[in-house]
Short mmCIF file of C-alpha atoms in Angstrom, two decimals:
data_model
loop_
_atom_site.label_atom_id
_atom_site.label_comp_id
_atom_site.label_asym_id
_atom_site.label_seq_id
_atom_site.Cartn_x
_atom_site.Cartn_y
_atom_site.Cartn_z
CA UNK K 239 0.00 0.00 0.00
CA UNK K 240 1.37 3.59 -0.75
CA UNK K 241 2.70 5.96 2.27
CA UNK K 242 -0.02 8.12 0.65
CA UNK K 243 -2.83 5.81 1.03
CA UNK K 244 -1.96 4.14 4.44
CA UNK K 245 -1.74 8.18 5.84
CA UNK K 246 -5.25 8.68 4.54
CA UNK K 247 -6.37 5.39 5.76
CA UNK K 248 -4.96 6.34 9.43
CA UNK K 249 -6.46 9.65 9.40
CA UNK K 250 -9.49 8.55 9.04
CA UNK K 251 -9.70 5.78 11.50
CA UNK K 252 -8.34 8.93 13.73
CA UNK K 253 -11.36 10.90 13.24
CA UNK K 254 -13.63 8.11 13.36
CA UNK K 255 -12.42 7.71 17.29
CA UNK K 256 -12.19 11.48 17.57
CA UNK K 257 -16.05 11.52 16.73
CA UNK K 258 -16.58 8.39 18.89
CA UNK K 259 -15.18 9.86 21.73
CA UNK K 260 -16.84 13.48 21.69
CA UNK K 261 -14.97 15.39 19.68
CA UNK K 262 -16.51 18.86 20.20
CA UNK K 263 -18.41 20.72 16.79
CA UNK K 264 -16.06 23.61 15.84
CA UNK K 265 -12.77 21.31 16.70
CA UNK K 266 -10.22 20.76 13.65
CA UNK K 267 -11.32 17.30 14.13
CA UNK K 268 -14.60 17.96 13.67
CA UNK K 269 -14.00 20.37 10.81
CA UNK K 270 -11.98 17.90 8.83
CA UNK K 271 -13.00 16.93 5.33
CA UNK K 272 -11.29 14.77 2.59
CA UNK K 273 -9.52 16.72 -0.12
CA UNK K 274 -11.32 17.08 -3.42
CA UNK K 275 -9.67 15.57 -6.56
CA UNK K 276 -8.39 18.10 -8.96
CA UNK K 277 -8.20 17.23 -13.20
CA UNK K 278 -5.62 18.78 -14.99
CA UNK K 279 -6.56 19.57 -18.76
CA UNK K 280 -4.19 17.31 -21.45
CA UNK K 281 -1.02 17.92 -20.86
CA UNK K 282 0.65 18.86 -23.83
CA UNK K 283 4.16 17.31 -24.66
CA UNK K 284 7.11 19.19 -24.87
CA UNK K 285 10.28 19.14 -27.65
CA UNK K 286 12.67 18.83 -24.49
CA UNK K 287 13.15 16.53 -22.01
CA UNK K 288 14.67 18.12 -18.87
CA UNK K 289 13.91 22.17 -17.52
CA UNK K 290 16.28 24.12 -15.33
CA UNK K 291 13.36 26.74 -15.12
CA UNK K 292 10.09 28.49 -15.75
CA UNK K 293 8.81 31.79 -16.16
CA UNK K 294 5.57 33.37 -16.42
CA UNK K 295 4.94 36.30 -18.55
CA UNK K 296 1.56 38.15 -17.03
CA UNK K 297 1.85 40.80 -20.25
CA UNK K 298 1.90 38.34 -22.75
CA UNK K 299 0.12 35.36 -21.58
CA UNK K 300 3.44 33.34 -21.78
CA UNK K 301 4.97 30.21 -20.25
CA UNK K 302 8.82 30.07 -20.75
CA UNK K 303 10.31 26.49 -20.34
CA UNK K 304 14.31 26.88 -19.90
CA UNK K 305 15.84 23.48 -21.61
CA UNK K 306 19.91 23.21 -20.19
CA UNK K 307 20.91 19.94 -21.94
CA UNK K 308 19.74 21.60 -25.75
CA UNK K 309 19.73 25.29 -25.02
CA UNK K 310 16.56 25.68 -25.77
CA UNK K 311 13.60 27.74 -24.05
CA UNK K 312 9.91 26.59 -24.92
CA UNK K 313 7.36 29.00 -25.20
CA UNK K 314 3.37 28.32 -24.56
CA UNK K 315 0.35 30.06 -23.75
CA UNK K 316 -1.42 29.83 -20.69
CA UNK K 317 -3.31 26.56 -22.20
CA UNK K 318 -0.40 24.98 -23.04
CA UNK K 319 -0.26 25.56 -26.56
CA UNK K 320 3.41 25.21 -28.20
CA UNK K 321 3.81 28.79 -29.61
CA UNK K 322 8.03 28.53 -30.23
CA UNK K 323 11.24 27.01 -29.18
CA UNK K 324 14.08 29.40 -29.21
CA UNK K 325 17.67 27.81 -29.57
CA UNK K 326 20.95 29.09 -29.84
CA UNK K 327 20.86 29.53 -26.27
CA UNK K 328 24.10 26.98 -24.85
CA UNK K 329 23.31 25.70 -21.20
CA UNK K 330 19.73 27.75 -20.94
CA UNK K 331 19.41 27.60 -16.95
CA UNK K 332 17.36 29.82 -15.02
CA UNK K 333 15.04 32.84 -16.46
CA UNK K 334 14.10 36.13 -15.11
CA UNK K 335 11.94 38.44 -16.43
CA UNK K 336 12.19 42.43 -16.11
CA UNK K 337 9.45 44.22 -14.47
CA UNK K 338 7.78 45.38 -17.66
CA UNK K 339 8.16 41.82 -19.50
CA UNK K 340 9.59 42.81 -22.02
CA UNK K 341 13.29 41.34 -21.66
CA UNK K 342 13.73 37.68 -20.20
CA UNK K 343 17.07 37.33 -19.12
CA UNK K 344 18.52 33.69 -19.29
CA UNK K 345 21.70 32.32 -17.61
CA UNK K 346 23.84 30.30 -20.56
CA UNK K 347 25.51 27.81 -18.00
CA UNK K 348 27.70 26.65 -21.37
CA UNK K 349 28.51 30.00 -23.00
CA UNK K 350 29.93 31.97 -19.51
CA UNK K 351 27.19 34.61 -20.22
CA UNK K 352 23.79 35.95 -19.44
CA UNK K 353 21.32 36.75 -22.70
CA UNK K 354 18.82 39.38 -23.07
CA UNK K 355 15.66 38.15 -25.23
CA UNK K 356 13.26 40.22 -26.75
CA UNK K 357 9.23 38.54 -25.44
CA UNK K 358 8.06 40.61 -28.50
CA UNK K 359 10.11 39.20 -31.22
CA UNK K 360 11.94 36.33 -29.25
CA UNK K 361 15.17 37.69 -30.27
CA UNK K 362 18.41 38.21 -28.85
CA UNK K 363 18.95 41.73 -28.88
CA UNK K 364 22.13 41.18 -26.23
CA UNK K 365 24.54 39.03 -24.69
CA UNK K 366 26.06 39.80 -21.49
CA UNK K 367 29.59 38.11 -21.16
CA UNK K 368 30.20 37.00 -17.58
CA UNK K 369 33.92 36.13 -17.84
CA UNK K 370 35.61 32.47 -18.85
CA UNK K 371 34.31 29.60 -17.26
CA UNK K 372 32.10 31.11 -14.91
CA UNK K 373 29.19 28.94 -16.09
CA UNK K 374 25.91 31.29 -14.59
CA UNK K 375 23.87 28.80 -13.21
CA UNK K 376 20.51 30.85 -11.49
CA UNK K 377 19.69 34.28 -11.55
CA UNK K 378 17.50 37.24 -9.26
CA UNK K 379 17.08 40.38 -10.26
CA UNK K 380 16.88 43.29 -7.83
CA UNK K 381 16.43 47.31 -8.31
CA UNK K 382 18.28 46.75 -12.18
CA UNK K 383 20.76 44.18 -10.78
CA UNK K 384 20.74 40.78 -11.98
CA UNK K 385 22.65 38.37 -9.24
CA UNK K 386 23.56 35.09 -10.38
CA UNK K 387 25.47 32.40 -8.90
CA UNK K 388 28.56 31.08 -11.04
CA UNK K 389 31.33 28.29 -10.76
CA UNK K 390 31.83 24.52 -9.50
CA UNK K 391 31.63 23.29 -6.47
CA UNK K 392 33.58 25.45 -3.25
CA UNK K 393 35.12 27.34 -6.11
CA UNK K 394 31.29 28.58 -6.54
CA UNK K 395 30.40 32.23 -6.02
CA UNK K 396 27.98 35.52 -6.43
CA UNK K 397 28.25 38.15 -9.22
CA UNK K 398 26.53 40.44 -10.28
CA UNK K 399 25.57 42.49 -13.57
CA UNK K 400 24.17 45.85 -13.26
CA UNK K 401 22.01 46.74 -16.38
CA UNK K 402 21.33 50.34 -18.03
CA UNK K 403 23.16 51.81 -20.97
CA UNK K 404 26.67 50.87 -19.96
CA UNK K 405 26.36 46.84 -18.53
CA UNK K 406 28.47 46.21 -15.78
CA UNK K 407 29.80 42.74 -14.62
CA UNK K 408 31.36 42.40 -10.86
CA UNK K 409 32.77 38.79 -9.69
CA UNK K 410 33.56 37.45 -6.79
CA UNK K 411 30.99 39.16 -4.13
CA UNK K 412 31.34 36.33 -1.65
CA UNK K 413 34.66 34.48 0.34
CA UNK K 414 35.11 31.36 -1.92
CA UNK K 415 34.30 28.16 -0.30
CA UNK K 416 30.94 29.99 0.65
CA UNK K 417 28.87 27.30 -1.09
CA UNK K 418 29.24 23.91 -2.59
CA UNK K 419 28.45 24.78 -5.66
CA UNK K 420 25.81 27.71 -6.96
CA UNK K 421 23.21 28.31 -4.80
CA UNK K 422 19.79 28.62 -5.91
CA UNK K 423 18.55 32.31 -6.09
CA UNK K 424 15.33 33.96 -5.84
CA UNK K 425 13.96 37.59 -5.60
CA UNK K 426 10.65 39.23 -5.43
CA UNK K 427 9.36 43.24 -4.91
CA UNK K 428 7.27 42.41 -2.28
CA UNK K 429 10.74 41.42 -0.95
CA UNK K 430 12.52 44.55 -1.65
CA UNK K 431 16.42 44.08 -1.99
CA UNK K 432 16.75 40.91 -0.92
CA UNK K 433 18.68 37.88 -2.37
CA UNK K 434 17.71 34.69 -1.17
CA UNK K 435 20.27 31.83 -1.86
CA UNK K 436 19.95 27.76 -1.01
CA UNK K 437 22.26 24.98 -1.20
CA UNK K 438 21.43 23.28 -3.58
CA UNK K 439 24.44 20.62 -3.75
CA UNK K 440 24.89 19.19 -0.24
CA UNK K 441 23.51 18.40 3.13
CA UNK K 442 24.05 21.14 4.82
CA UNK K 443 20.87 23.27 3.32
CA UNK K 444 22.00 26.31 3.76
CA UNK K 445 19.82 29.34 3.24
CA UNK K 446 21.03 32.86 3.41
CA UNK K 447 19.11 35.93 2.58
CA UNK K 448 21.20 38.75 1.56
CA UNK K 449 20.73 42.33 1.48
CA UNK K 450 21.65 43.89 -1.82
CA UNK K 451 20.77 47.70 -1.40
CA UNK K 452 24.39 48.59 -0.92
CA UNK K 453 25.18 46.86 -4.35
CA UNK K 454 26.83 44.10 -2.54
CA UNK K 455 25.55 41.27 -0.46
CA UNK K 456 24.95 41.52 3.04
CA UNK K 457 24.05 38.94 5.22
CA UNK K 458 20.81 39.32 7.30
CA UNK K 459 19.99 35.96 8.46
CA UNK K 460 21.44 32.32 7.31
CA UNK K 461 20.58 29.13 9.23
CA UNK K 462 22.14 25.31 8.35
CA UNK K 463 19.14 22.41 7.66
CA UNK K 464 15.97 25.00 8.60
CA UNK K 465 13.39 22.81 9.65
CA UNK K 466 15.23 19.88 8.96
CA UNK K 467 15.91 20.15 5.01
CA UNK K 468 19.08 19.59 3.32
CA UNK K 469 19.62 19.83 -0.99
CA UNK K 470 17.21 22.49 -1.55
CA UNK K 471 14.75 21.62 -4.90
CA UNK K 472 12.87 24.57 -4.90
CA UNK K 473 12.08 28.26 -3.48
CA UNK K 474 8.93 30.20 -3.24
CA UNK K 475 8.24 32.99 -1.59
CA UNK K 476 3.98 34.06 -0.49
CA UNK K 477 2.53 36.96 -2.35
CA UNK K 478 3.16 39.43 0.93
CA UNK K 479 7.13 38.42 0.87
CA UNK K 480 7.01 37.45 4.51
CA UNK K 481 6.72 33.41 4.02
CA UNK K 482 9.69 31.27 2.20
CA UNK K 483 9.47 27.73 0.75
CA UNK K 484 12.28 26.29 1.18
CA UNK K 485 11.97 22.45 -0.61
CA UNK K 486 13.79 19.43 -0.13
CA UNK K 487 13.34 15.79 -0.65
CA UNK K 488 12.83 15.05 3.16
CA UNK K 489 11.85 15.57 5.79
CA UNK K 490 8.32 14.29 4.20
CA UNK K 491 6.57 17.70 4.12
CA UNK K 492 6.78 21.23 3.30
CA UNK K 493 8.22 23.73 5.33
CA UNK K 494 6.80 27.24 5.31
CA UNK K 495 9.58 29.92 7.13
CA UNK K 496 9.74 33.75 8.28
CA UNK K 497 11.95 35.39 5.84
CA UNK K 498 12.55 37.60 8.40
CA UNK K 499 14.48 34.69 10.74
CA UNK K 500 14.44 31.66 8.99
CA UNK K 501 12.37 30.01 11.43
CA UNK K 502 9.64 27.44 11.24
CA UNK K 503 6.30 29.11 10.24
CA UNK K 504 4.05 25.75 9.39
CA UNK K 505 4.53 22.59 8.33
CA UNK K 506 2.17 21.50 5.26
CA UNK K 507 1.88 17.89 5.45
CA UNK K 508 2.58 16.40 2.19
CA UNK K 509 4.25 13.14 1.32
CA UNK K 510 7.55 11.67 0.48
CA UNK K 511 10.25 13.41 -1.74
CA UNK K 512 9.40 17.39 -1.93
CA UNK K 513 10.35 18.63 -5.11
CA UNK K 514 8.82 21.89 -5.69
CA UNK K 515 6.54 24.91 -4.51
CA UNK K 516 4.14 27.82 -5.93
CA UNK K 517 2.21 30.55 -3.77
CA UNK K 518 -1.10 31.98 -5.83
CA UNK K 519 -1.33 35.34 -5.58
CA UNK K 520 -4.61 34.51 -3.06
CA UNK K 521 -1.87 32.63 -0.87
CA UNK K 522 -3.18 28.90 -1.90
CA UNK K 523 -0.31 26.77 -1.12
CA UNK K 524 0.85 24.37 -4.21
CA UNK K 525 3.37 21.73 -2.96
CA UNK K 526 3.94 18.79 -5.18
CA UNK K 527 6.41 15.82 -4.14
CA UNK K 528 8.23 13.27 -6.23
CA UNK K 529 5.76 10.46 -6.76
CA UNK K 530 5.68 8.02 -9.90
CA UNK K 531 1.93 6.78 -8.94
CA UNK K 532 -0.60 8.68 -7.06
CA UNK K 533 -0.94 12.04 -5.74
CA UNK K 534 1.56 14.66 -7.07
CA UNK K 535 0.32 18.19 -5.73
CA UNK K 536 -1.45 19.39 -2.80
CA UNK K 537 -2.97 22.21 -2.73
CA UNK K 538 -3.78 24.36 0.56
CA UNK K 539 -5.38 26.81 1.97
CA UNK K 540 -2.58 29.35 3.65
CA UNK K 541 -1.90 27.61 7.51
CA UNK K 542 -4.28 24.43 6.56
CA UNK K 543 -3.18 21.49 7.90
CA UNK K 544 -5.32 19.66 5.58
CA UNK K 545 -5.15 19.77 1.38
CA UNK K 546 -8.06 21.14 0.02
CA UNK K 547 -7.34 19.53 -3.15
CA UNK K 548 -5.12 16.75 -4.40
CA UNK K 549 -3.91 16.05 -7.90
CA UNK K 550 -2.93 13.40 -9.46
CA UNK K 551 -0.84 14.53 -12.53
CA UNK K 552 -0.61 11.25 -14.85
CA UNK K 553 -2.89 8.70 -13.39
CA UNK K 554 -1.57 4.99 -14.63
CA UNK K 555 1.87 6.28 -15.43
CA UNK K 556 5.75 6.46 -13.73
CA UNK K 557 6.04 10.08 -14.45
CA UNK K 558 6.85 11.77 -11.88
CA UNK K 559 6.93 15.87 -11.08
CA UNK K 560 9.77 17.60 -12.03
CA UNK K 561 12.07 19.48 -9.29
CA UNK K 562 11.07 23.02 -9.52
CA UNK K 563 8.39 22.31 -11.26
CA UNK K 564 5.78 24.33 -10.45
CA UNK K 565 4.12 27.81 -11.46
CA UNK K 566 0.73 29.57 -11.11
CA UNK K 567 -1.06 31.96 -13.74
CA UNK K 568 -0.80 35.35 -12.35
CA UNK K 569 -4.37 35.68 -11.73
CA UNK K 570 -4.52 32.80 -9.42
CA UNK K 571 -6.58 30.55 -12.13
CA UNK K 572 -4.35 28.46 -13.69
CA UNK K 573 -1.39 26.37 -11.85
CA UNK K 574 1.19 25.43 -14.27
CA UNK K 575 3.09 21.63 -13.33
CA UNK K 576 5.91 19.54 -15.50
CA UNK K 577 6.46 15.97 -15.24
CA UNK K 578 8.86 14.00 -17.15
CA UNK K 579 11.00 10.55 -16.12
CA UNK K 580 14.46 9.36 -17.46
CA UNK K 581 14.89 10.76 -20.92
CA UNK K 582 10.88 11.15 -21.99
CA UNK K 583 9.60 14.44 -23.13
CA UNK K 584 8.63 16.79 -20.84
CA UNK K 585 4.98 17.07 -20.23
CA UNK K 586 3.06 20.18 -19.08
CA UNK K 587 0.13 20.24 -17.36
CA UNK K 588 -2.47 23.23 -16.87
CA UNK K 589 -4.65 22.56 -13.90
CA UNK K 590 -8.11 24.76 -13.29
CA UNK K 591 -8.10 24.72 -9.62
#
């Protein structure tokens, strides 16, 4: 029997004694319901199959699909729909987009440099050099910065490229031997010049949030294994900037944290292997785990202790959801998921919550 299905099983024979016993109307006991199945729409199948990262473009009604084993980036509209694949992009890792949506940045992890792409014509219109065999592996953008993690292993570091009419690249922000290899970034306004950055390559977890307002990084809080992770997957941040999700493959759950300290805020309780996160702009919680058969995302009311809805992503099949891969639809309406296995195409999935 799954974990999945033998936790269901035992919550409800918990209940059942709760109600047996007295549990009093009003109690979370007594409030308790079963999650409601969620359908995603077809998923369509992609030209690629592996993602470093996804972006959502709001203005255009865009889905960019970063591809770093072809250097590639898929484009689709918000139902999926395969509108282009853009190449010529070596080692396409993360994506950023600029506040007006019009230029998506993309890390080139195998061309030591960080593109500028046109969302209105798709093309290159520059190419930021970031120096030999610096490799920029994820990127955050803050106040016309772009910070992106570069190198291998504890030779890894933070460097930044200021943008405006005369580009600027600065190396070497950090002490090397800072992280085991690149950390995952992510930035947000409602987070205002902040960096956060994760471990991504070893057990320690690390996550340090930076401050970035004096144009180089600052530390304001960093904590080893936070709520117990290690190898972070994924990061999401709620819509107010106060809440992190901070994702890895155990403990068997999702850990919500205070930016602010880095300490536990709730625990969403999930299932085994935690690959990725999204926040709606409403606050519904999306936290999807690593499993070939059965459930693959929860979704949650902010604080719930309980899913409101499940969703099983490919019913039948071994494919599994894809490490940061997650996204919702600006508005809230549409949650965008990728699942893939071994060397099969990508899939992605639109789910109408």
């Amino acid at each position: 029997m799954r974990r999945t299905r033998l936790r269901t099983v035992l919550g409800a024979l918990f209940l059942t004694l709760l109600a047996v016993l007295g549990a009093a109307p009003g109690t979370a006991a007594a409030r308790a319901t079963p999650a409601t199945p969620a359908t995603p729409t077809t998923p369509t199948t992609l030209p690629v199959s592996y993602h470093a990262d996804m972006a959502v473009d709001a203005v255009h009604q865009r889905l960019y699909i970063a591809d770093i084993v072809t250097g590639s980036v898929v484009v689709t509209d918000f139902d999926g729909r395969i509108v282009r694949t853009l190449t010529g992009l070596p080692g396409a890792a993360d994506l950023v987009l600029s506040p007006d949506a019009r230029t998506l940045y993309v890390a080139l992890s195998r061309a030591d440099a960080i593109a500028a792409v046109d969302t209105a014509t798709y093309r290159t219109k520059a190419r930021h050099a970031t120096g030999d065999g610096t490799a920029p592996l994820r990127l955050a953008l803050v106040d016309g910065t772009l910070w992106f993690s570069y190198g291998d292993q504890w030779d890894s570091n933070l460097g930044s490229l200021t943008l405006g009419r005369r580009p600027a690249v600065h190396l070497g922000h950090l002490p090397w031997g800072t992280w085991a290899g690149p950390p995952m970034l992510l930035s947000a306004p409602t987070a205002p010049g902040l960096v956060i950055a994760a471990d991504q390559y070893s057990t320690a977890g690390t996550v340090t949030v930076y401050d970035v307002t004096s144009g180089a990084p600052v530390v304001r809080t960093t904590q080893d294994n936070p709520g117990g992770i290690h190898d972070v997957r994924d990061l999401a941040l709620s819509p107010d900037g106060r809440t992190l999700f901070a994702v890895s493959g155990a403990p068997y759950h999702h850990v919500a944290f205070r930016l602010a300290d880095l300490s536990v805020e709730h625990v969403y309780p999930t299932g085994s292997y935690p690959v990725a996160a999204a926040v709606s702009p409403d606050g519904t919680v999306a936290a999807g785990i690593d499993q070939s058969y059965g459930e693959d995302v929860f979704l949650f009311a902010p604080g719930a202790g309980t899913p409101a809805q499940v969703v099983d992503l490919d019913p039948g099949t071994a494919l599994a959801l894809r490490p940061h891969g997650l996204a919702w639809s600006p508005d809230g309406t549409r949650l965008f998921a990728l699942t893939g296995q071994y060397d099969a195409p990508l899939a992605l999935h639109v789910i109408r919550p």
